[in-house]
mmCIF file of C-alpha atoms in Angstrom:
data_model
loop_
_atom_site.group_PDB
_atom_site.id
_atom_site.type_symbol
_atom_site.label_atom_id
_atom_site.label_comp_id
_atom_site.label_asym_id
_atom_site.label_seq_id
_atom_site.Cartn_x
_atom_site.Cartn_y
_atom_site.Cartn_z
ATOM 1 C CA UNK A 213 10.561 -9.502 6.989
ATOM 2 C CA UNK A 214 10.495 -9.053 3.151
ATOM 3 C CA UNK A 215 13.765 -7.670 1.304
ATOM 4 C CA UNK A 216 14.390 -5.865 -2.097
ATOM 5 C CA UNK A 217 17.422 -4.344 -3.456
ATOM 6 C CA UNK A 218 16.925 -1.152 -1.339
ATOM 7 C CA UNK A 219 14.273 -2.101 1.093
ATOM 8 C CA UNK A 220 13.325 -4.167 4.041
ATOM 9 C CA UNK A 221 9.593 -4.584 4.748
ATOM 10 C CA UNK A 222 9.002 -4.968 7.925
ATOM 11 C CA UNK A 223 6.201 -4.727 10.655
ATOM 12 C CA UNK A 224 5.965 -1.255 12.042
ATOM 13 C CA UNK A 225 7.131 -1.136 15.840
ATOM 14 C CA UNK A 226 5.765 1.555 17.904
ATOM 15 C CA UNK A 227 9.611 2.923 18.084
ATOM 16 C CA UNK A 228 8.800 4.014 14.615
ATOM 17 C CA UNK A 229 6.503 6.620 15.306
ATOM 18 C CA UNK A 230 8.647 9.555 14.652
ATOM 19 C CA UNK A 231 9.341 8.851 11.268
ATOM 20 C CA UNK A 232 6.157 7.870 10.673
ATOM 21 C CA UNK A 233 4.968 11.502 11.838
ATOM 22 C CA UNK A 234 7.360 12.719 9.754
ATOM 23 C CA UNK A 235 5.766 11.595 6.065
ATOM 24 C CA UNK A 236 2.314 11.428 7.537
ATOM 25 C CA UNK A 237 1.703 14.729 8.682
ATOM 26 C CA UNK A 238 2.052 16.054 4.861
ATOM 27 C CA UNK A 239 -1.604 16.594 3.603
ATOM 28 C CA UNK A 240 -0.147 15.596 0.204
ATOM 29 C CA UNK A 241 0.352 11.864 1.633
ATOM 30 C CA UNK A 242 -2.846 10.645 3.617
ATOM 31 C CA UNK A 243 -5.795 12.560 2.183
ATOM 32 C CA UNK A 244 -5.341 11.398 -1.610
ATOM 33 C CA UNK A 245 -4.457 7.573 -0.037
ATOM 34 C CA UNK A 246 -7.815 7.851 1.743
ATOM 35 C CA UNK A 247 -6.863 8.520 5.079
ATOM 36 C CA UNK A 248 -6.338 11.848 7.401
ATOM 37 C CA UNK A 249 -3.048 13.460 7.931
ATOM 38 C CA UNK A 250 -1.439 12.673 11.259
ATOM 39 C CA UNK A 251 -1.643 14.961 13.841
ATOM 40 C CA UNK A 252 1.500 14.215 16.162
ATOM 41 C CA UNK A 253 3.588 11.368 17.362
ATOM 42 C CA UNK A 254 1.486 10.250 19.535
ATOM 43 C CA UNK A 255 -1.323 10.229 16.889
ATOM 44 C CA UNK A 256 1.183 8.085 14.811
ATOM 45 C CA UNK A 257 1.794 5.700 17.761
ATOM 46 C CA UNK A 258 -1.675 5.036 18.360
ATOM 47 C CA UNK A 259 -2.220 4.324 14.571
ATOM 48 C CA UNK A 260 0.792 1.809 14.407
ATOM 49 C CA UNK A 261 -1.028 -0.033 17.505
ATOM 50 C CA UNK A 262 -4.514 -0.105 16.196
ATOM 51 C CA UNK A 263 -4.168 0.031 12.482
ATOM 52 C CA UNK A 264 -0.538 -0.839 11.358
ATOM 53 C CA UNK A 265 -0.287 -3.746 13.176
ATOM 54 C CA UNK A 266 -2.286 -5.673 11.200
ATOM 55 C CA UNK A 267 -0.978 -8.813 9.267
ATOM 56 C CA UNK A 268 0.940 -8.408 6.086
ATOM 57 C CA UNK A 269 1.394 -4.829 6.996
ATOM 58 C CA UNK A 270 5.008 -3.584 6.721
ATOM 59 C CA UNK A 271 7.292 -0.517 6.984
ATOM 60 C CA UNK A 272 8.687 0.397 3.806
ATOM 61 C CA UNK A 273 12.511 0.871 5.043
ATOM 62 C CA UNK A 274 15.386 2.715 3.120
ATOM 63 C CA UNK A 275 18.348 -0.449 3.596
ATOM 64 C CA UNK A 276 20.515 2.260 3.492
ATOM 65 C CA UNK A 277 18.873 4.587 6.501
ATOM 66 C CA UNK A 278 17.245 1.632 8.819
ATOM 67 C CA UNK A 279 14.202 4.570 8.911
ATOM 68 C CA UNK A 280 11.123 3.961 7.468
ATOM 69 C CA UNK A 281 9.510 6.184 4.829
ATOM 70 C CA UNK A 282 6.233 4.886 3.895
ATOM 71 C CA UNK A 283 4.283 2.033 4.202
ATOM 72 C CA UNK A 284 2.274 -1.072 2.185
ATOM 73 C CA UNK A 285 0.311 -4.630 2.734
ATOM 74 C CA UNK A 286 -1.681 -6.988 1.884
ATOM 75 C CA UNK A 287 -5.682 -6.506 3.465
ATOM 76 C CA UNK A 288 -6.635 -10.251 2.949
ATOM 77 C CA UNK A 289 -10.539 -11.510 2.271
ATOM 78 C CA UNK A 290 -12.685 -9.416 4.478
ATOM 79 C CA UNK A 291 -9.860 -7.368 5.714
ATOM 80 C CA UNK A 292 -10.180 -5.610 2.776
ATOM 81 C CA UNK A 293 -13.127 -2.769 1.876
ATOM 82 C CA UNK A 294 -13.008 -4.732 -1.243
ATOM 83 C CA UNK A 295 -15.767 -7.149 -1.800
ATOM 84 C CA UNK A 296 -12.528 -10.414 -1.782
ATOM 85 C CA UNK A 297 -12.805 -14.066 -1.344
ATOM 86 C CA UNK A 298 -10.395 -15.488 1.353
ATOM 87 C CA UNK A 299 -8.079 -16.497 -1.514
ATOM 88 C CA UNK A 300 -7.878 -12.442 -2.951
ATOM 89 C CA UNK A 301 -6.086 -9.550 -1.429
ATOM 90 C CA UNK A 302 -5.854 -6.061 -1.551
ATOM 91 C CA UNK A 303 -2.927 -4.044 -1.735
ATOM 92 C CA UNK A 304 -2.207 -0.689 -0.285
ATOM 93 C CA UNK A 305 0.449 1.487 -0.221
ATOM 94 C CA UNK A 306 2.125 4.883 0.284
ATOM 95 C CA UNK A 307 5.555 6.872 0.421
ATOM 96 C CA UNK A 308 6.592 10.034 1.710
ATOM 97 C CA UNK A 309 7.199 13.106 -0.483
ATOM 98 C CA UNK A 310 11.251 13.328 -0.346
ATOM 99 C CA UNK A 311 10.517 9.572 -1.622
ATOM 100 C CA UNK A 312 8.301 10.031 -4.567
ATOM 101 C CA UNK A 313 9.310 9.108 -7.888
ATOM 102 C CA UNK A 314 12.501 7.216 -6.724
ATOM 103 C CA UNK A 315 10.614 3.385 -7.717
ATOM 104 C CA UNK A 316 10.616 2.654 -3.936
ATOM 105 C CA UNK A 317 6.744 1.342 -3.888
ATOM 106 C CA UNK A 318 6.450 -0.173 -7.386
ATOM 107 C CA UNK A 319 10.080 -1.785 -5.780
ATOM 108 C CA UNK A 320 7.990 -2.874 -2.667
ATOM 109 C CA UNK A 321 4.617 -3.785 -4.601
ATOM 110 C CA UNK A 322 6.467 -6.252 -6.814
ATOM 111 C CA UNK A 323 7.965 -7.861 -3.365
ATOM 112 C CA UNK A 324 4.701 -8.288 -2.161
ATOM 113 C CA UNK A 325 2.897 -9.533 -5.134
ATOM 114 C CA UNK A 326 5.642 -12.187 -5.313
ATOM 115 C CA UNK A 327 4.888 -12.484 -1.462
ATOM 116 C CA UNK A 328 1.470 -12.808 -2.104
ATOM 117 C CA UNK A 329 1.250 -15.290 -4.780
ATOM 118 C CA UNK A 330 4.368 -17.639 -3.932
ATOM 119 C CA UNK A 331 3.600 -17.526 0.586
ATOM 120 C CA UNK A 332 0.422 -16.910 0.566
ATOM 121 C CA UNK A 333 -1.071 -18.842 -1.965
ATOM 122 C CA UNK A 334 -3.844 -16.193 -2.933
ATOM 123 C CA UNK A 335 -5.355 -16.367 -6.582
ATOM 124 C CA UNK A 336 -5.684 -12.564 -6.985
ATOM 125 C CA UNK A 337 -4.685 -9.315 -5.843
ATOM 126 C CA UNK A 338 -5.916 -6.311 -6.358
ATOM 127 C CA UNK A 339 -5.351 -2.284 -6.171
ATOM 128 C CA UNK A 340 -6.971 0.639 -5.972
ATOM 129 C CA UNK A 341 -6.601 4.535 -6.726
ATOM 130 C CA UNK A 342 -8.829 7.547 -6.055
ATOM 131 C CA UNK A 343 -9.853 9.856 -8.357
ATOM 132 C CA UNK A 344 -6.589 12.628 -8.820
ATOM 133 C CA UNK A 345 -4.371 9.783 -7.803
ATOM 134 C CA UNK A 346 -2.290 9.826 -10.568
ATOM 135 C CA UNK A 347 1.225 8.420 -8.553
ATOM 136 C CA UNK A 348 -0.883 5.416 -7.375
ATOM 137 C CA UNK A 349 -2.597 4.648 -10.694
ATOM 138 C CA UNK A 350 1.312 4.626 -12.316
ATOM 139 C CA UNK A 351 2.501 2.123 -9.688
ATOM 140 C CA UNK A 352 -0.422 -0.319 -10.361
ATOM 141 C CA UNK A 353 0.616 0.195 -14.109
ATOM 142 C CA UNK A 354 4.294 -0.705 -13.205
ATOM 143 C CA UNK A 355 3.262 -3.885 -11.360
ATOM 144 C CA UNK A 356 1.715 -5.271 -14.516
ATOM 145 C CA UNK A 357 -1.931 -4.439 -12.608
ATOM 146 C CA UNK A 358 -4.764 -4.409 -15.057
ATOM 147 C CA UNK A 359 -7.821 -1.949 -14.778
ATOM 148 C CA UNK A 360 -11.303 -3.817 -13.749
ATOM 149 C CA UNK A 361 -13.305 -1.685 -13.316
ATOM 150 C CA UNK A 362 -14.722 1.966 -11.684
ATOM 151 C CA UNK A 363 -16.710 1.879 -8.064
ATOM 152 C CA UNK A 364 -18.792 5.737 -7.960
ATOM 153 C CA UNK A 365 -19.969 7.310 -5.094
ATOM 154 C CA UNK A 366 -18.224 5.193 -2.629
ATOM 155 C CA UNK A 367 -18.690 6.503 1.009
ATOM 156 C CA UNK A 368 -14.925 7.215 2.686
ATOM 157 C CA UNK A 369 -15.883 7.233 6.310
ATOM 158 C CA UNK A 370 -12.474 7.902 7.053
ATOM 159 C CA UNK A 371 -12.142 11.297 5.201
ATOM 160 C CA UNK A 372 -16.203 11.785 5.435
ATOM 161 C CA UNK A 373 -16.696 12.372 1.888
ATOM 162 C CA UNK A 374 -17.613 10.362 -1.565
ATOM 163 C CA UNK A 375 -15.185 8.783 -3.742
ATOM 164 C CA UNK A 376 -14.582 7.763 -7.300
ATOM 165 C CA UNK A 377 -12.647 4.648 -6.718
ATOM 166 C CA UNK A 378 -10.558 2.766 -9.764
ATOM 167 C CA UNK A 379 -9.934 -0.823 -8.931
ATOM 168 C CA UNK A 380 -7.518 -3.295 -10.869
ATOM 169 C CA UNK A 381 -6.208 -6.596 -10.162
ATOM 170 C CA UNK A 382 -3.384 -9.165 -11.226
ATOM 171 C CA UNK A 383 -4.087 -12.615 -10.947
ATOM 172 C CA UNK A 384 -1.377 -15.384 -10.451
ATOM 173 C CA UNK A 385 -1.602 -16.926 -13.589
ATOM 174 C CA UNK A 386 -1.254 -13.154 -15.730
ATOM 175 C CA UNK A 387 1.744 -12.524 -12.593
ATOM 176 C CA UNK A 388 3.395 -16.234 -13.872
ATOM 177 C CA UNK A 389 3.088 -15.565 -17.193
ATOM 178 C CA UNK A 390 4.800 -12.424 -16.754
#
């Protein structure tokens, strides 16, 4: 478990489904991350099993709640869609609405980048944002990301469309000097 002033991350437990549910379900949440909306508990349940359960994936918790109310990680080497040596990673991330614009994921984005860097060892992490992803591109800012560069026409299996994909990165030397 990784802590911040206001949040634990933690892994998601299948008990968590409910909340989950509860932020994922908004089609202003999933689609614009790159991923569907949820489509009931049980859907949620399943995805905590097969896709949150993943290393260096955590539940973004509220300290002062115990609930979680989004969720981020760390995709490692060829975890990641990202073309990453085993010494890169790839962070993801998302909050729900009643959460947005509090600081809560540039909050949990800084924990993992120390994480990353200081635990992990890795060299480099990166982040990406979607076209119209304007919330995501402003955490990346935040966390001292840089821009890299632009991927076009990137097949999203998940959502079954093309994407214009905006990729940046923060290596641990620039996070050091910082």
């Amino acid at each position: 478990m990784l802590e911040t002033k206001r949040l634990f991350l933690r892994p998601w437990a299948e008990a968590d489904a409910e909340s989950l549910y509860q932020y994922a379900k908004d089609p202003q949440v999933g689609p614009i991350a790159g991923w569907p909306v949820h489509t009931s508990v049980t859907n949620s349940r399943e995805i905590i099993r097969d896709v949150l359960s993943a290393p260096e994936t955590y539940a973004v918790v509220l300290k002062e709640t115990g609930k979680p109310v989004g969720s981020a990680g760390i995709l490692m080497g060829e975890q990641s869609n990202l073309p990453l040596t085993n010494t890169e990673g790839e962070i993801g991330y998302w909050i729900g609405v009643p959460y947005w614009g509090r600081g809560l994921i540039p909050e949990a984005v800084r924990e993992l980048i120390r994480h990353g860097f200081e635990e992990l060892n890795l060299t480099a992490l990166w982040c990406g944002h979607f076209d119209g992803n304007e919330k995501s591109r402003r955490v990346q800012e935040k966390c001292d990301f840089r821009y890299h560069h632009t991927a076009q026409d990137v097949p999203w299996p998940l959502m079954g469309d093309i994407r214009t994909e905006h990729i940046s990165r923060i290596t641990r030397e620039e996070w050091r000097a910082r």
